[in-house]
């Protein structure tokens, strides 16, 4: 914010931070926590004083960990952490089973996938719900796996190609934005960090309801940003040529 000249009161900053932290804690879901960590780290690494700022974050995290160690709240939070906590281990085990089962089906229909993959016999290992009420279902809690099952490797490559092409163009635009005011580069790095975090988070959730809409809306904003940077630089070059 100092680089861009934007001034915000401490109350505004604290309220914004509070809403973000509250939104992350409310669903008690590990996927968004990992995504938020990736977003923050990516944002720091792609801006000035990356090493210095990253060390500050590590120091702050260490202080918080020491302060909470041995407390009831600390134990609760530690058990909720992904990869190391013991709370809801069945979710981790289900995702491991999902990967093993779906790899068999993807190998069976590798090119274009299968529209009826849910009817494959291996899927019975993933049934969840109440048997008596006929509420059995399979939750494909991984967008990449879901695409590979339904559209095969062709669909998965095209899906990843959208993200990859936008990311490459975005990185080029951010580098070119160094010639423009600082807020242009800041916006680019923010979009870059958000897209990277999305790519991580959709490994823990299927592309349902509004999730694809949000994902492609962010990609659309990134494309708009790329065009804006290119146009501003073209105008600048044209003005220099006239002078």
CSV table of C-alpha atoms in Angstrom, one decimal:
chain,number,residue,atom,x,y,z
A,1,UNK,CA,0.0,0.0,0.0
A,2,UNK,CA,2.9,2.4,0.7
A,3,UNK,CA,4.2,1.8,-2.8
A,4,UNK,CA,0.9,2.6,-4.4
A,5,UNK,CA,0.2,5.7,-2.3
A,6,UNK,CA,-3.1,4.3,-1.0
A,7,UNK,CA,-3.9,5.3,2.6
A,8,UNK,CA,-6.2,3.2,4.8
A,9,UNK,CA,-7.0,3.7,8.5
A,10,UNK,CA,-5.9,1.1,10.9
A,11,UNK,CA,-9.5,0.4,11.8
A,12,UNK,CA,-10.3,-0.4,8.1
A,13,UNK,CA,-7.3,-2.7,7.9
A,14,UNK,CA,-8.1,-4.5,11.1
A,15,UNK,CA,-11.8,-4.9,10.1
A,16,UNK,CA,-10.7,-6.3,6.7
A,17,UNK,CA,-8.3,-8.7,8.3
A,18,UNK,CA,-11.0,-9.7,10.8
A,19,UNK,CA,-13.5,-10.5,8.0
A,20,UNK,CA,-10.9,-12.6,6.1
A,21,UNK,CA,-9.9,-14.6,9.2
A,22,UNK,CA,-13.5,-15.0,10.3
A,23,UNK,CA,-14.5,-16.2,6.8
A,24,UNK,CA,-11.6,-18.8,6.8
A,25,UNK,CA,-12.4,-20.1,10.3
A,26,UNK,CA,-16.2,-20.2,10.0
A,27,UNK,CA,-16.5,-23.3,7.7
A,28,UNK,CA,-13.6,-25.1,9.6
A,29,UNK,CA,-12.5,-26.4,6.2
A,30,UNK,CA,-8.8,-27.2,5.6
A,31,UNK,CA,-8.9,-26.6,1.8
A,32,UNK,CA,-9.5,-22.9,2.1
A,33,UNK,CA,-6.8,-22.6,4.8
A,34,UNK,CA,-4.2,-24.2,2.5
A,35,UNK,CA,-5.4,-22.0,-0.4
A,36,UNK,CA,-5.1,-18.8,1.8
A,37,UNK,CA,-1.6,-19.8,2.7
A,38,UNK,CA,-0.6,-20.4,-0.9
A,39,UNK,CA,-2.2,-17.0,-1.8
A,40,UNK,CA,-0.3,-15.1,0.8
A,41,UNK,CA,3.0,-16.8,0.2
A,42,UNK,CA,2.7,-16.3,-3.6
A,43,UNK,CA,1.8,-12.7,-3.1
A,44,UNK,CA,4.8,-12.1,-0.9
A,45,UNK,CA,7.3,-13.9,-3.2
A,46,UNK,CA,6.2,-12.0,-6.3
A,47,UNK,CA,6.7,-8.6,-4.7
A,48,UNK,CA,9.6,-6.5,-3.5
A,49,UNK,CA,11.5,-7.6,-0.4
A,50,UNK,CA,10.2,-11.1,-0.7
A,51,UNK,CA,12.8,-12.8,1.5
A,52,UNK,CA,12.5,-10.2,4.2
A,53,UNK,CA,8.7,-10.3,4.3
A,54,UNK,CA,8.6,-14.1,4.2
A,55,UNK,CA,11.0,-14.1,7.3
A,56,UNK,CA,8.6,-11.7,9.1
A,57,UNK,CA,5.7,-14.1,8.4
A,58,UNK,CA,7.6,-17.1,9.7
A,59,UNK,CA,8.7,-15.2,12.8
A,60,UNK,CA,5.1,-14.1,13.5
A,61,UNK,CA,3.8,-17.7,12.9
A,62,UNK,CA,6.5,-19.0,15.3
A,63,UNK,CA,5.4,-16.5,18.0
A,64,UNK,CA,1.8,-17.4,17.6
A,65,UNK,CA,2.6,-21.2,17.8
A,66,UNK,CA,4.7,-20.7,21.0
A,67,UNK,CA,1.9,-18.6,22.6
A,68,UNK,CA,-0.7,-21.2,21.8
A,69,UNK,CA,1.4,-24.3,22.6
A,70,UNK,CA,0.0,-26.3,25.5
A,71,UNK,CA,-3.2,-24.4,25.6
A,72,UNK,CA,-6.6,-25.9,24.9
A,73,UNK,CA,-7.2,-23.5,22.0
A,74,UNK,CA,-3.8,-24.4,20.6
A,75,UNK,CA,-4.4,-28.1,20.8
A,76,UNK,CA,-7.8,-27.6,19.0
A,77,UNK,CA,-6.3,-25.5,16.2
A,78,UNK,CA,-3.3,-27.9,15.8
A,79,UNK,CA,-5.7,-30.9,15.3
A,80,UNK,CA,-7.6,-28.9,12.7
A,81,UNK,CA,-4.4,-28.2,10.6
A,82,UNK,CA,-4.2,-30.1,7.3
A,83,UNK,CA,-1.6,-32.9,7.1
A,84,UNK,CA,-0.7,-32.9,10.8
A,85,UNK,CA,-4.0,-32.7,12.7
A,86,UNK,CA,-6.1,-35.7,13.7
A,87,UNK,CA,-9.5,-34.1,13.4
A,88,UNK,CA,-11.7,-35.5,10.6
A,89,UNK,CA,-9.1,-38.0,9.4
A,90,UNK,CA,-11.8,-39.8,7.6
A,91,UNK,CA,-11.9,-37.0,5.1
A,92,UNK,CA,-8.2,-37.5,4.3
A,93,UNK,CA,-8.7,-41.2,4.1
A,94,UNK,CA,-11.7,-40.8,1.7
A,95,UNK,CA,-9.6,-38.6,-0.6
A,96,UNK,CA,-6.8,-41.2,-0.7
A,97,UNK,CA,-9.4,-43.9,-1.5
A,98,UNK,CA,-10.9,-41.6,-4.2
A,99,UNK,CA,-7.6,-41.2,-5.9
A,100,UNK,CA,-6.8,-44.9,-5.9
A,101,UNK,CA,-10.3,-45.8,-7.2
A,102,UNK,CA,-10.6,-43.1,-9.9
A,103,UNK,CA,-7.1,-43.8,-11.3
A,104,UNK,CA,-8.3,-47.3,-12.3
A,105,UNK,CA,-11.3,-45.8,-14.1
A,106,UNK,CA,-9.2,-43.0,-15.8
A,107,UNK,CA,-6.8,-45.7,-17.1
A,108,UNK,CA,-9.8,-47.5,-18.5
A,109,UNK,CA,-11.1,-44.4,-20.3
A,110,UNK,CA,-8.0,-42.2,-20.7
A,111,UNK,CA,-8.7,-40.2,-23.8
A,112,UNK,CA,-12.2,-38.8,-23.6
A,113,UNK,CA,-13.4,-40.2,-20.2
A,114,UNK,CA,-16.7,-41.8,-19.5
A,115,UNK,CA,-20.1,-40.1,-19.2
A,116,UNK,CA,-21.3,-43.0,-16.9
A,117,UNK,CA,-18.2,-43.2,-14.7
A,118,UNK,CA,-20.4,-43.3,-11.6
A,119,UNK,CA,-21.8,-46.6,-12.8
A,120,UNK,CA,-18.4,-48.3,-12.8
A,121,UNK,CA,-18.1,-51.2,-10.3
A,122,UNK,CA,-15.1,-49.6,-8.5
A,123,UNK,CA,-17.3,-46.6,-7.5
A,124,UNK,CA,-19.2,-48.8,-5.0
A,125,UNK,CA,-16.1,-48.4,-2.7
A,126,UNK,CA,-16.8,-44.7,-2.5
A,127,UNK,CA,-20.5,-44.7,-1.6
A,128,UNK,CA,-21.5,-42.4,1.2
A,129,UNK,CA,-24.8,-41.8,2.9
A,130,UNK,CA,-27.7,-43.7,4.4
A,131,UNK,CA,-28.3,-47.1,2.9
A,132,UNK,CA,-31.8,-47.5,4.3
A,133,UNK,CA,-33.0,-44.2,2.8
A,134,UNK,CA,-31.3,-44.9,-0.5
A,135,UNK,CA,-29.2,-41.7,-0.2
A,136,UNK,CA,-25.9,-43.3,-1.3
A,137,UNK,CA,-23.8,-41.0,-3.3
A,138,UNK,CA,-20.2,-40.5,-4.5
A,139,UNK,CA,-18.6,-37.1,-3.8
A,140,UNK,CA,-15.8,-36.3,-6.3
A,141,UNK,CA,-14.0,-33.9,-4.0
A,142,UNK,CA,-11.3,-33.0,-6.6
A,143,UNK,CA,-12.1,-30.9,-9.7
A,144,UNK,CA,-9.2,-32.3,-11.7
A,145,UNK,CA,-10.2,-35.9,-11.0
A,146,UNK,CA,-13.9,-35.0,-11.9
A,147,UNK,CA,-12.8,-33.6,-15.2
A,148,UNK,CA,-10.5,-36.5,-16.0
A,149,UNK,CA,-13.3,-39.0,-15.3
A,150,UNK,CA,-16.0,-37.2,-17.4
A,151,UNK,CA,-13.8,-35.7,-20.2
A,152,UNK,CA,-10.6,-37.8,-20.0
A,153,UNK,CA,-7.1,-36.5,-20.3
A,154,UNK,CA,-8.1,-34.4,-23.3
A,155,UNK,CA,-10.6,-32.4,-21.2
A,156,UNK,CA,-8.1,-32.2,-18.3
A,157,UNK,CA,-5.3,-30.8,-20.5
A,158,UNK,CA,-7.7,-28.2,-22.0
A,159,UNK,CA,-8.8,-27.2,-18.5
A,160,UNK,CA,-5.3,-26.8,-17.3
A,161,UNK,CA,-4.4,-25.1,-20.5
A,162,UNK,CA,-6.8,-22.3,-19.7
A,163,UNK,CA,-5.1,-21.7,-16.3
A,164,UNK,CA,-1.6,-22.1,-17.8
A,165,UNK,CA,-2.1,-19.7,-20.7
A,166,UNK,CA,-3.6,-17.0,-18.4
A,167,UNK,CA,-0.8,-17.5,-15.9
A,168,UNK,CA,2.0,-17.2,-18.4
A,169,UNK,CA,0.5,-14.1,-20.0
A,170,UNK,CA,-0.2,-12.6,-16.6
A,171,UNK,CA,3.4,-13.1,-15.5
A,172,UNK,CA,4.6,-11.3,-18.7
A,173,UNK,CA,2.2,-8.5,-18.1
A,174,UNK,CA,3.4,-8.1,-14.5
A,175,UNK,CA,7.0,-7.8,-15.6
A,176,UNK,CA,6.0,-5.2,-18.2
A,177,UNK,CA,4.0,-3.3,-15.6
A,178,UNK,CA,7.3,-2.3,-13.9
A,179,UNK,CA,7.3,0.6,-16.4
A,180,UNK,CA,3.9,1.8,-15.0
A,181,UNK,CA,2.9,3.1,-11.5
A,182,UNK,CA,3.2,0.6,-8.7
A,183,UNK,CA,-0.5,0.0,-8.3
A,184,UNK,CA,-0.5,-1.7,-11.7
A,185,UNK,CA,2.0,-4.3,-10.6
A,186,UNK,CA,0.3,-4.8,-7.3
A,187,UNK,CA,-3.0,-5.6,-9.0
A,188,UNK,CA,-1.2,-8.1,-11.2
A,189,UNK,CA,0.5,-9.9,-8.4
A,190,UNK,CA,-2.8,-10.1,-6.5
A,191,UNK,CA,-4.5,-11.8,-9.4
A,192,UNK,CA,-1.6,-14.2,-9.8
A,193,UNK,CA,-1.7,-15.2,-6.2
A,194,UNK,CA,-5.5,-15.7,-6.3
A,195,UNK,CA,-5.3,-17.9,-9.4
A,196,UNK,CA,-2.6,-20.1,-7.9
A,197,UNK,CA,-4.6,-20.5,-4.7
A,198,UNK,CA,-7.7,-21.5,-6.7
A,199,UNK,CA,-5.7,-24.1,-8.6
A,200,UNK,CA,-4.7,-25.6,-5.2
A,201,UNK,CA,-8.1,-25.3,-3.6
A,202,UNK,CA,-10.0,-27.1,-6.4
A,203,UNK,CA,-8.0,-30.2,-5.6
A,204,UNK,CA,-10.2,-30.5,-2.5
A,205,UNK,CA,-13.6,-29.7,-3.9
A,206,UNK,CA,-15.6,-30.6,-7.0
A,207,UNK,CA,-16.6,-28.0,-9.5
A,208,UNK,CA,-20.2,-27.5,-8.5
A,209,UNK,CA,-22.7,-24.7,-8.0
A,210,UNK,CA,-21.0,-21.3,-8.2
A,211,UNK,CA,-17.4,-22.5,-7.9
A,212,UNK,CA,-16.7,-22.7,-11.7
A,213,UNK,CA,-18.4,-19.3,-12.1
A,214,UNK,CA,-16.0,-17.7,-9.6
A,215,UNK,CA,-13.0,-19.4,-11.1
A,216,UNK,CA,-13.6,-18.3,-14.6
A,217,UNK,CA,-14.6,-14.8,-13.4
A,218,UNK,CA,-11.2,-14.4,-11.8
A,219,UNK,CA,-9.5,-15.7,-15.0
A,220,UNK,CA,-11.6,-13.1,-17.0
A,221,UNK,CA,-10.3,-10.3,-14.7
A,222,UNK,CA,-6.8,-11.5,-15.3
A,223,UNK,CA,-7.3,-11.4,-19.1
A,224,UNK,CA,-8.7,-7.9,-18.7
A,225,UNK,CA,-5.7,-6.9,-16.7
A,226,UNK,CA,-3.3,-8.2,-19.3
A,227,UNK,CA,-5.1,-6.3,-22.0
A,228,UNK,CA,-5.1,-3.1,-19.9
A,229,UNK,CA,-1.4,-3.3,-19.3
A,230,UNK,CA,-0.6,-4.0,-23.0
A,231,UNK,CA,-2.8,-1.1,-24.1
A,232,UNK,CA,-1.3,1.3,-21.6
A,233,UNK,CA,2.2,0.4,-22.8
A,234,UNK,CA,1.2,0.8,-26.4
A,235,UNK,CA,-0.2,4.2,-25.7
A,236,UNK,CA,3.0,5.2,-23.8
A,237,UNK,CA,5.2,4.1,-26.7
A,238,UNK,CA,2.9,5.9,-29.2
A,239,UNK,CA,3.2,9.1,-27.1
A,240,UNK,CA,7.0,8.9,-27.0
A,241,UNK,CA,7.1,8.4,-30.7
A,242,UNK,CA,5.0,11.6,-31.2
A,243,UNK,CA,7.3,13.6,-28.9
